[in-house]
mmCIF file with all atom_site columns, C-alpha atoms in Angstrom:
data_model
loop_
_atom_site.group_PDB
_atom_site.id
_atom_site.type_symbol
_atom_site.label_atom_id
_atom_site.label_alt_id
_atom_site.label_comp_id
_atom_site.label_asym_id
_atom_site.label_entity_id
_atom_site.label_seq_id
_atom_site.pdbx_PDB_ins_code
_atom_site.Cartn_x
_atom_site.Cartn_y
_atom_site.Cartn_z
_atom_site.occupancy
_atom_site.B_iso_or_equiv
_atom_site.pdbx_formal_charge
_atom_site.auth_seq_id
_atom_site.auth_comp_id
_atom_site.auth_asym_id
_atom_site.auth_atom_id
_atom_site.pdbx_PDB_model_num
ATOM 1   C CA . MET A 1 1   ? 0.000   0.000   0.000   1.00 0.00 ? 9   MET A CA 1
ATOM 2   C CA . SER A 1 2   ? 1.410   3.404   -0.928  1.00 0.00 ? 10  SER A CA 1
ATOM 3   C CA . GLU A 1 3   ? 1.929   6.145   1.616   1.00 0.00 ? 11  GLU A CA 1
ATOM 4   C CA . ASN A 1 4   ? -0.789  8.330   0.014   1.00 0.00 ? 12  ASN A CA 1
ATOM 5   C CA . SER A 1 5   ? -3.397  5.570   0.197   1.00 0.00 ? 13  SER A CA 1
ATOM 6   C CA . THR A 1 6   ? -2.422  4.932   3.821   1.00 0.00 ? 14  THR A CA 1
ATOM 7   C CA . VAL A 1 7   ? -2.913  8.634   4.581   1.00 0.00 ? 15  VAL A CA 1
ATOM 8   C CA . GLY A 1 8   ? -6.255  8.536   2.732   1.00 0.00 ? 16  GLY A CA 1
ATOM 9   C CA . ALA A 1 9   ? -7.325  5.441   4.674   1.00 0.00 ? 17  ALA A CA 1
ATOM 10  C CA . ASP A 1 10  ? -6.304  7.067   7.960   1.00 0.00 ? 18  ASP A CA 1
ATOM 11  C CA . ALA A 1 11  ? -8.180  10.256  7.058   1.00 0.00 ? 19  ALA A CA 1
ATOM 12  C CA . PHE A 1 12  ? -11.325 8.299   6.181   1.00 0.00 ? 20  PHE A CA 1
ATOM 13  C CA . ALA A 1 13  ? -11.075 6.278   9.400   1.00 0.00 ? 21  ALA A CA 1
ATOM 14  C CA . SER A 1 14  ? -10.821 9.527   11.393  1.00 0.00 ? 22  SER A CA 1
ATOM 15  C CA . VAL A 1 15  ? -13.806 11.094  9.646   1.00 0.00 ? 23  VAL A CA 1
ATOM 16  C CA . LEU A 1 16  ? -15.848 7.903   10.062  1.00 0.00 ? 24  LEU A CA 1
ATOM 17  C CA . ALA A 1 17  ? -15.010 7.617   13.760  1.00 0.00 ? 25  ALA A CA 1
ATOM 18  C CA . ALA A 1 18  ? -15.962 11.257  14.306  1.00 0.00 ? 26  ALA A CA 1
ATOM 19  C CA . ALA A 1 19  ? -19.230 10.807  12.405  1.00 0.00 ? 27  ALA A CA 1
ATOM 20  C CA . GLN A 1 20  ? -20.040 7.691   14.414  1.00 0.00 ? 28  GLN A CA 1
ATOM 21  C CA . ALA A 1 21  ? -19.403 9.751   17.576  1.00 0.00 ? 29  ALA A CA 1
ATOM 22  C CA . GLY A 1 22  ? -21.913 12.348  16.339  1.00 0.00 ? 30  GLY A CA 1
ATOM 23  C CA . ALA A 1 23  ? -19.578 15.089  15.057  1.00 0.00 ? 31  ALA A CA 1
ATOM 24  C CA . SER A 1 24  ? -21.582 17.199  12.613  1.00 0.00 ? 32  SER A CA 1
ATOM 25  C CA . TRP A 1 25  ? -18.456 18.270  10.684  1.00 0.00 ? 33  TRP A CA 1
ATOM 26  C CA . ALA A 1 26  ? -17.679 14.616  9.945   1.00 0.00 ? 34  ALA A CA 1
ATOM 27  C CA . CYS A 1 27  ? -21.219 13.888  8.739   1.00 0.00 ? 35  CYS A CA 1
ATOM 28  C CA . THR A 1 28  ? -20.969 16.973  6.529   1.00 0.00 ? 36  THR A CA 1
ATOM 29  C CA . GLN A 1 29  ? -17.681 15.665  5.134   1.00 0.00 ? 37  GLN A CA 1
ATOM 30  C CA . LEU A 1 30  ? -19.216 12.266  4.332   1.00 0.00 ? 38  LEU A CA 1
ATOM 31  C CA . TRP A 1 31  ? -22.164 14.043  2.681   1.00 0.00 ? 39  TRP A CA 1
ATOM 32  C CA . ASN A 1 32  ? -19.873 16.294  0.615   1.00 0.00 ? 40  ASN A CA 1
ATOM 33  C CA . ASP A 1 33  ? -17.736 13.342  -0.478  1.00 0.00 ? 41  ASP A CA 1
ATOM 34  C CA . HIS A 1 34  ? -20.593 11.045  -1.522  1.00 0.00 ? 42  HIS A CA 1
ATOM 35  C CA . ALA A 1 35  ? -23.845 12.955  -2.133  1.00 0.00 ? 43  ALA A CA 1
ATOM 36  C CA . PRO A 1 36  ? -22.959 14.301  -5.618  1.00 0.00 ? 44  PRO A CA 1
ATOM 37  C CA . SER A 1 37  ? -22.290 10.833  -7.022  1.00 0.00 ? 45  SER A CA 1
ATOM 38  C CA . VAL A 1 38  ? -25.374 9.395   -5.278  1.00 0.00 ? 46  VAL A CA 1
ATOM 39  C CA . ALA A 1 39  ? -27.554 12.155  -6.774  1.00 0.00 ? 47  ALA A CA 1
ATOM 40  C CA . ALA A 1 40  ? -26.000 11.557  -10.214 1.00 0.00 ? 48  ALA A CA 1
ATOM 41  C CA . PHE A 1 41  ? -26.692 7.824   -9.922  1.00 0.00 ? 49  PHE A CA 1
ATOM 42  C CA . LEU A 1 42  ? -30.308 8.424   -8.893  1.00 0.00 ? 50  LEU A CA 1
ATOM 43  C CA . ARG A 1 43  ? -30.814 10.985  -11.661 1.00 0.00 ? 51  ARG A CA 1
ATOM 44  C CA . ALA A 1 44  ? -29.335 8.652   -14.280 1.00 0.00 ? 52  ALA A CA 1
ATOM 45  C CA . ARG A 1 45  ? -31.591 5.816   -13.146 1.00 0.00 ? 53  ARG A CA 1
ATOM 46  C CA . GLY A 1 46  ? -34.762 7.886   -13.449 1.00 0.00 ? 54  GLY A CA 1
ATOM 47  C CA . SER A 1 47  ? -35.528 9.251   -9.996  1.00 0.00 ? 55  SER A CA 1
ATOM 48  C CA . ARG A 1 48  ? -38.105 12.035  -10.230 1.00 0.00 ? 56  ARG A CA 1
ATOM 49  C CA . GLU A 1 49  ? -36.616 13.855  -7.232  1.00 0.00 ? 57  GLU A CA 1
ATOM 50  C CA . PRO A 1 50  ? -32.960 12.784  -7.046  1.00 0.00 ? 58  PRO A CA 1
ATOM 51  C CA . ASP A 1 51  ? -31.991 15.486  -4.538  1.00 0.00 ? 59  ASP A CA 1
ATOM 52  C CA . ASP A 1 52  ? -34.800 14.553  -2.151  1.00 0.00 ? 60  ASP A CA 1
ATOM 53  C CA . LEU A 1 53  ? -34.003 10.876  -2.549  1.00 0.00 ? 61  LEU A CA 1
ATOM 54  C CA . THR A 1 54  ? -30.320 11.581  -1.898  1.00 0.00 ? 62  THR A CA 1
ATOM 55  C CA . SER A 1 55  ? -31.327 13.210  1.381   1.00 0.00 ? 63  SER A CA 1
ATOM 56  C CA . GLU A 1 56  ? -33.384 10.153  2.282   1.00 0.00 ? 64  GLU A CA 1
ATOM 57  C CA . VAL A 1 57  ? -30.428 7.911   1.450   1.00 0.00 ? 65  VAL A CA 1
ATOM 58  C CA . PHE A 1 58  ? -28.174 9.862   3.805   1.00 0.00 ? 66  PHE A CA 1
ATOM 59  C CA . LEU A 1 59  ? -30.763 9.897   6.580   1.00 0.00 ? 67  LEU A CA 1
ATOM 60  C CA . THR A 1 60  ? -30.616 6.111   6.402   1.00 0.00 ? 68  THR A CA 1
ATOM 61  C CA . VAL A 1 61  ? -26.814 6.106   6.119   1.00 0.00 ? 69  VAL A CA 1
ATOM 62  C CA . PHE A 1 62  ? -26.448 8.317   9.185   1.00 0.00 ? 70  PHE A CA 1
ATOM 63  C CA . SER A 1 63  ? -28.989 6.311   11.188  1.00 0.00 ? 71  SER A CA 1
ATOM 64  C CA . ARG A 1 64  ? -27.046 3.104   10.444  1.00 0.00 ? 72  ARG A CA 1
ATOM 65  C CA . LEU A 1 65  ? -23.588 4.640   10.820  1.00 0.00 ? 73  LEU A CA 1
ATOM 66  C CA . GLY A 1 66  ? -23.071 3.181   14.291  1.00 0.00 ? 74  GLY A CA 1
ATOM 67  C CA . SER A 1 67  ? -23.247 -0.362  12.961  1.00 0.00 ? 75  SER A CA 1
ATOM 68  C CA . PHE A 1 68  ? -20.963 0.264   9.956   1.00 0.00 ? 76  PHE A CA 1
ATOM 69  C CA . ALA A 1 69  ? -17.419 -1.108  10.023  1.00 0.00 ? 77  ALA A CA 1
ATOM 70  C CA . GLY A 1 70  ? -15.062 -0.956  7.078   1.00 0.00 ? 78  GLY A CA 1
ATOM 71  C CA . ASP A 1 71  ? -12.829 1.163   4.897   1.00 0.00 ? 79  ASP A CA 1
ATOM 72  C CA . ALA A 1 72  ? -13.673 3.903   2.383   1.00 0.00 ? 80  ALA A CA 1
ATOM 73  C CA . ALA A 1 73  ? -14.479 1.414   -0.394  1.00 0.00 ? 81  ALA A CA 1
ATOM 74  C CA . ALA A 1 74  ? -16.800 -0.557  1.878   1.00 0.00 ? 82  ALA A CA 1
ATOM 75  C CA . PHE A 1 75  ? -18.491 2.689   2.936   1.00 0.00 ? 83  PHE A CA 1
ATOM 76  C CA . ARG A 1 76  ? -19.055 3.646   -0.707  1.00 0.00 ? 84  ARG A CA 1
ATOM 77  C CA . SER A 1 77  ? -20.658 0.229   -1.328  1.00 0.00 ? 85  SER A CA 1
ATOM 78  C CA . PHE A 1 78  ? -22.748 0.680   1.823   1.00 0.00 ? 86  PHE A CA 1
ATOM 79  C CA . VAL A 1 79  ? -24.006 4.080   0.616   1.00 0.00 ? 87  VAL A CA 1
ATOM 80  C CA . PHE A 1 80  ? -24.810 2.873   -2.909  1.00 0.00 ? 88  PHE A CA 1
ATOM 81  C CA . SER A 1 81  ? -26.553 -0.250  -1.599  1.00 0.00 ? 89  SER A CA 1
ATOM 82  C CA . ILE A 1 82  ? -28.913 2.020   0.314   1.00 0.00 ? 90  ILE A CA 1
ATOM 83  C CA . ALA A 1 83  ? -29.299 4.334   -2.703  1.00 0.00 ? 91  ALA A CA 1
ATOM 84  C CA . HIS A 1 84  ? -30.157 1.400   -4.952  1.00 0.00 ? 92  HIS A CA 1
ATOM 85  C CA . ARG A 1 85  ? -32.784 0.112   -2.491  1.00 0.00 ? 93  ARG A CA 1
ATOM 86  C CA . ARG A 1 86  ? -34.361 3.566   -2.123  1.00 0.00 ? 94  ARG A CA 1
ATOM 87  C CA . LEU A 1 87  ? -34.495 3.937   -5.906  1.00 0.00 ? 95  LEU A CA 1
ATOM 88  C CA . VAL A 1 88  ? -36.170 0.547   -6.300  1.00 0.00 ? 96  VAL A CA 1
ATOM 89  C CA . ASP A 1 89  ? -38.712 1.622   -3.659  1.00 0.00 ? 97  ASP A CA 1
ATOM 90  C CA . GLU A 1 90  ? -39.428 4.846   -5.566  1.00 0.00 ? 98  GLU A CA 1
ATOM 91  C CA . LEU A 1 91  ? -39.834 3.036   -8.873  1.00 0.00 ? 99  LEU A CA 1
ATOM 92  C CA . ARG A 1 92  ? -42.189 0.468   -7.323  1.00 0.00 ? 100 ARG A CA 1
ATOM 93  C CA . MET A 1 93  ? -44.258 3.200   -5.723  1.00 0.00 ? 101 MET A CA 1
ATOM 94  C CA . ARG A 1 94  ? -44.540 5.085   -9.002  1.00 0.00 ? 102 ARG A CA 1
ATOM 95  C CA . GLY A 1 95  ? -45.548 1.866   -10.736 1.00 0.00 ? 103 GLY A CA 1
ATOM 96  C CA . ARG A 1 96  ? -48.362 1.291   -8.244  1.00 0.00 ? 104 ARG A CA 1
ATOM 97  C CA . ARG A 1 97  ? -49.656 4.839   -8.286  1.00 0.00 ? 105 ARG A CA 1
ATOM 98  C CA . GLY A 1 98  ? -49.200 5.525   -11.957 1.00 0.00 ? 106 GLY A CA 1
ATOM 99  C CA . GLU A 1 99  ? -47.507 8.653   -13.179 1.00 0.00 ? 107 GLU A CA 1
ATOM 100 C CA . THR A 1 100 ? -48.931 12.098  -13.623 1.00 0.00 ? 108 THR A CA 1
ATOM 101 C CA . VAL A 1 101 ? -47.008 14.647  -15.590 1.00 0.00 ? 109 VAL A CA 1
ATOM 102 C CA . GLU A 1 102 ? -47.642 18.347  -15.794 1.00 0.00 ? 110 GLU A CA 1
ATOM 103 C CA . LEU A 1 103 ? -48.191 19.644  -19.290 1.00 0.00 ? 111 LEU A CA 1
ATOM 104 C CA . ASP A 1 104 ? -45.107 21.465  -20.484 1.00 0.00 ? 112 ASP A CA 1
ATOM 105 C CA . PRO A 1 105 ? -45.873 23.500  -23.608 1.00 0.00 ? 113 PRO A CA 1
ATOM 106 C CA . ALA A 1 106 ? -42.276 23.103  -24.760 1.00 0.00 ? 114 ALA A CA 1
ATOM 107 C CA . GLU A 1 107 ? -42.729 19.309  -24.748 1.00 0.00 ? 115 GLU A CA 1
ATOM 108 C CA . ASP A 1 108 ? -46.141 19.316  -26.470 1.00 0.00 ? 116 ASP A CA 1
ATOM 109 C CA . PRO A 1 109 ? -45.875 16.741  -29.295 1.00 0.00 ? 117 PRO A CA 1
ATOM 110 C CA . ARG A 1 110 ? -48.140 18.874  -31.479 1.00 0.00 ? 118 ARG A CA 1
ATOM 111 C CA . ARG A 1 111 ? -45.562 21.654  -31.437 1.00 0.00 ? 119 ARG A CA 1
ATOM 112 C CA . ALA A 1 112 ? -43.072 21.587  -34.313 1.00 0.00 ? 120 ALA A CA 1
ATOM 113 C CA . SER A 1 113 ? -39.512 21.907  -33.064 1.00 0.00 ? 121 SER A CA 1
ATOM 114 C CA . SER A 1 114 ? -36.740 23.694  -34.816 1.00 0.00 ? 122 SER A CA 1
ATOM 115 C CA . ALA A 1 115 ? -33.643 21.977  -36.160 1.00 0.00 ? 123 ALA A CA 1
ATOM 116 C CA . GLU A 1 116 ? -31.668 23.741  -33.430 1.00 0.00 ? 124 GLU A CA 1
ATOM 117 C CA . ASP A 1 117 ? -33.949 22.310  -30.711 1.00 0.00 ? 125 ASP A CA 1
ATOM 118 C CA . ASP A 1 118 ? -33.639 18.828  -32.210 1.00 0.00 ? 126 ASP A CA 1
ATOM 119 C CA . ALA A 1 119 ? -29.845 19.033  -32.309 1.00 0.00 ? 127 ALA A CA 1
ATOM 120 C CA . ALA A 1 120 ? -29.617 20.307  -28.734 1.00 0.00 ? 128 ALA A CA 1
ATOM 121 C CA . ARG A 1 121 ? -31.925 17.539  -27.543 1.00 0.00 ? 129 ARG A CA 1
ATOM 122 C CA . ARG A 1 122 ? -29.880 14.853  -29.321 1.00 0.00 ? 130 ARG A CA 1
ATOM 123 C CA . LEU A 1 123 ? -26.650 16.089  -27.787 1.00 0.00 ? 131 LEU A CA 1
ATOM 124 C CA . GLY A 1 124 ? -27.952 16.574  -24.253 1.00 0.00 ? 132 GLY A CA 1
ATOM 125 C CA . ASP A 1 125 ? -28.507 14.441  -21.204 1.00 0.00 ? 133 ASP A CA 1
ATOM 126 C CA . HIS A 1 126 ? -31.736 13.103  -22.647 1.00 0.00 ? 134 HIS A CA 1
ATOM 127 C CA . HIS A 1 127 ? -29.799 11.380  -25.412 1.00 0.00 ? 135 HIS A CA 1
ATOM 128 C CA . VAL A 1 128 ? -27.444 9.753   -22.929 1.00 0.00 ? 136 VAL A CA 1
ATOM 129 C CA . LEU A 1 129 ? -30.394 8.641   -20.808 1.00 0.00 ? 137 LEU A CA 1
ATOM 130 C CA . ALA A 1 130 ? -32.170 7.294   -23.884 1.00 0.00 ? 138 ALA A CA 1
ATOM 131 C CA . VAL A 1 131 ? -29.085 5.287   -24.847 1.00 0.00 ? 139 VAL A CA 1
ATOM 132 C CA . LEU A 1 132 ? -28.819 3.885   -21.310 1.00 0.00 ? 140 LEU A CA 1
ATOM 133 C CA . ASN A 1 133 ? -32.558 3.204   -21.130 1.00 0.00 ? 141 ASN A CA 1
ATOM 134 C CA . ALA A 1 134 ? -32.288 1.114   -24.309 1.00 0.00 ? 142 ALA A CA 1
ATOM 135 C CA . LEU A 1 135 ? -30.218 -1.391  -22.318 1.00 0.00 ? 143 LEU A CA 1
ATOM 136 C CA . PRO A 1 136 ? -31.842 -4.192  -20.337 1.00 0.00 ? 144 PRO A CA 1
ATOM 137 C CA . VAL A 1 137 ? -32.329 -3.212  -16.682 1.00 0.00 ? 145 VAL A CA 1
ATOM 138 C CA . ASP A 1 138 ? -29.457 -5.351  -15.305 1.00 0.00 ? 146 ASP A CA 1
ATOM 139 C CA . GLN A 1 139 ? -26.989 -4.010  -17.876 1.00 0.00 ? 147 GLN A CA 1
ATOM 140 C CA . ARG A 1 140 ? -28.158 -0.426  -17.305 1.00 0.00 ? 148 ARG A CA 1
ATOM 141 C CA . ASP A 1 141 ? -27.758 -0.761  -13.525 1.00 0.00 ? 149 ASP A CA 1
ATOM 142 C CA . VAL A 1 142 ? -24.232 -2.090  -13.948 1.00 0.00 ? 150 VAL A CA 1
ATOM 143 C CA . MET A 1 143 ? -23.204 0.668   -16.363 1.00 0.00 ? 151 MET A CA 1
ATOM 144 C CA . VAL A 1 144 ? -24.642 3.470   -14.230 1.00 0.00 ? 152 VAL A CA 1
ATOM 145 C CA . LEU A 1 145 ? -23.032 2.146   -11.054 1.00 0.00 ? 153 LEU A CA 1
ATOM 146 C CA . ARG A 1 146 ? -19.683 1.628   -12.799 1.00 0.00 ? 154 ARG A CA 1
ATOM 147 C CA . ILE A 1 147 ? -19.602 4.969   -14.657 1.00 0.00 ? 155 ILE A CA 1
ATOM 148 C CA . VAL A 1 148 ? -21.686 7.445   -12.674 1.00 0.00 ? 156 VAL A CA 1
ATOM 149 C CA . ALA A 1 149 ? -21.124 6.049   -9.200  1.00 0.00 ? 157 ALA A CA 1
ATOM 150 C CA . ASP A 1 150 ? -17.527 5.019   -10.034 1.00 0.00 ? 158 ASP A CA 1
ATOM 151 C CA . LEU A 1 151 ? -17.846 1.726   -8.185  1.00 0.00 ? 159 LEU A CA 1
ATOM 152 C CA . THR A 1 152 ? -15.577 -1.257  -8.736  1.00 0.00 ? 160 THR A CA 1
ATOM 153 C CA . VAL A 1 153 ? -16.928 -4.501  -10.168 1.00 0.00 ? 161 VAL A CA 1
ATOM 154 C CA . GLU A 1 154 ? -16.894 -6.005  -6.680  1.00 0.00 ? 162 GLU A CA 1
ATOM 155 C CA . GLN A 1 155 ? -18.794 -3.043  -5.214  1.00 0.00 ? 163 GLN A CA 1
ATOM 156 C CA . VAL A 1 156 ? -21.393 -3.191  -7.996  1.00 0.00 ? 164 VAL A CA 1
ATOM 157 C CA . ALA A 1 157 ? -21.796 -6.912  -7.309  1.00 0.00 ? 165 ALA A CA 1
ATOM 158 C CA . GLU A 1 158 ? -22.393 -6.166  -3.633  1.00 0.00 ? 166 GLU A CA 1
ATOM 159 C CA . VAL A 1 159 ? -24.911 -3.389  -4.375  1.00 0.00 ? 167 VAL A CA 1
ATOM 160 C CA . LEU A 1 160 ? -26.881 -5.507  -6.854  1.00 0.00 ? 168 LEU A CA 1
ATOM 161 C CA . GLY A 1 161 ? -26.546 -8.789  -4.972  1.00 0.00 ? 169 GLY A CA 1
ATOM 162 C CA . LYS A 1 162 ? -24.760 -10.520 -7.852  1.00 0.00 ? 170 LYS A CA 1
ATOM 163 C CA . ARG A 1 163 ? -21.436 -12.301 -8.309  1.00 0.00 ? 171 ARG A CA 1
ATOM 164 C CA . ALA A 1 164 ? -18.501 -10.262 -9.671  1.00 0.00 ? 172 ALA A CA 1
ATOM 165 C CA . GLY A 1 165 ? -18.329 -12.544 -12.723 1.00 0.00 ? 173 GLY A CA 1
ATOM 166 C CA . ALA A 1 166 ? -21.983 -11.831 -13.505 1.00 0.00 ? 174 ALA A CA 1
ATOM 167 C CA . VAL A 1 167 ? -21.349 -8.086  -13.225 1.00 0.00 ? 175 VAL A CA 1
ATOM 168 C CA . LYS A 1 168 ? -18.394 -8.365  -15.610 1.00 0.00 ? 176 LYS A CA 1
ATOM 169 C CA . ALA A 1 169 ? -20.520 -10.299 -18.100 1.00 0.00 ? 177 ALA A CA 1
ATOM 170 C CA . LEU A 1 170 ? -23.347 -7.752  -17.854 1.00 0.00 ? 178 LEU A CA 1
ATOM 171 C CA . GLN A 1 171 ? -20.873 -4.915  -18.369 1.00 0.00 ? 179 GLN A CA 1
ATOM 172 C CA . ARG A 1 172 ? -19.339 -6.599  -21.400 1.00 0.00 ? 180 ARG A CA 1
ATOM 173 C CA . ARG A 1 173 ? -22.758 -7.229  -22.973 1.00 0.00 ? 181 ARG A CA 1
ATOM 174 C CA . ALA A 1 174 ? -23.825 -3.645  -22.263 1.00 0.00 ? 182 ALA A CA 1
ATOM 175 C CA . ILE A 1 175 ? -20.712 -2.253  -23.945 1.00 0.00 ? 183 ILE A CA 1
ATOM 176 C CA . GLU A 1 176 ? -21.266 -4.509  -26.967 1.00 0.00 ? 184 GLU A CA 1
ATOM 177 C CA . ARG A 1 177 ? -24.890 -3.392  -27.218 1.00 0.00 ? 185 ARG A CA 1
ATOM 178 C CA . LEU A 1 178 ? -23.934 0.284   -26.854 1.00 0.00 ? 186 LEU A CA 1
ATOM 179 C CA . ARG A 1 179 ? -21.345 -0.125  -29.615 1.00 0.00 ? 187 ARG A CA 1
ATOM 180 C CA . LYS A 1 180 ? -23.969 -1.608  -31.946 1.00 0.00 ? 188 LYS A CA 1
ATOM 181 C CA . ASN A 1 181 ? -26.535 1.075   -31.102 1.00 0.00 ? 189 ASN A CA 1
ATOM 182 C CA . LEU A 1 182 ? -24.122 3.945   -31.592 1.00 0.00 ? 190 LEU A CA 1
#
């Protein structure tokens, strides 16, 4: 282990211990280090309110902090496991209730868009989400966790409850499918 990673591990252990002891600065540090990638993951996977859901994730993280033991990588897996479960809960709830969407005049299908609007839409986040949404759910989950959440194969396997070999296979198939689609 290099000296820098030892220092990083020691720093994480100090922040974690302080957070477990109730130090607000340490909880803020954990939030600042992890919340942006959690929100990005939730947004990429279709959460309607990713910021609110991120807050819910961290309420759960902080309530379970006393029972957590592990290093920075294990903590990241812990956080994303909770995020994944909360997202699944949201998607199930939306499926039961049905979805209502406010009418947005800019999105009215009867409105003719300009070539400029079409180009901007194709190049934006919606295009990336459409490409990801074209993947089967398992492949999409793996790709979002690997790219957006920056988790290792082993961490993704832990979050999704799969073997590392299965995650690698899903990732490979997703990349092949993305290549064909693009």
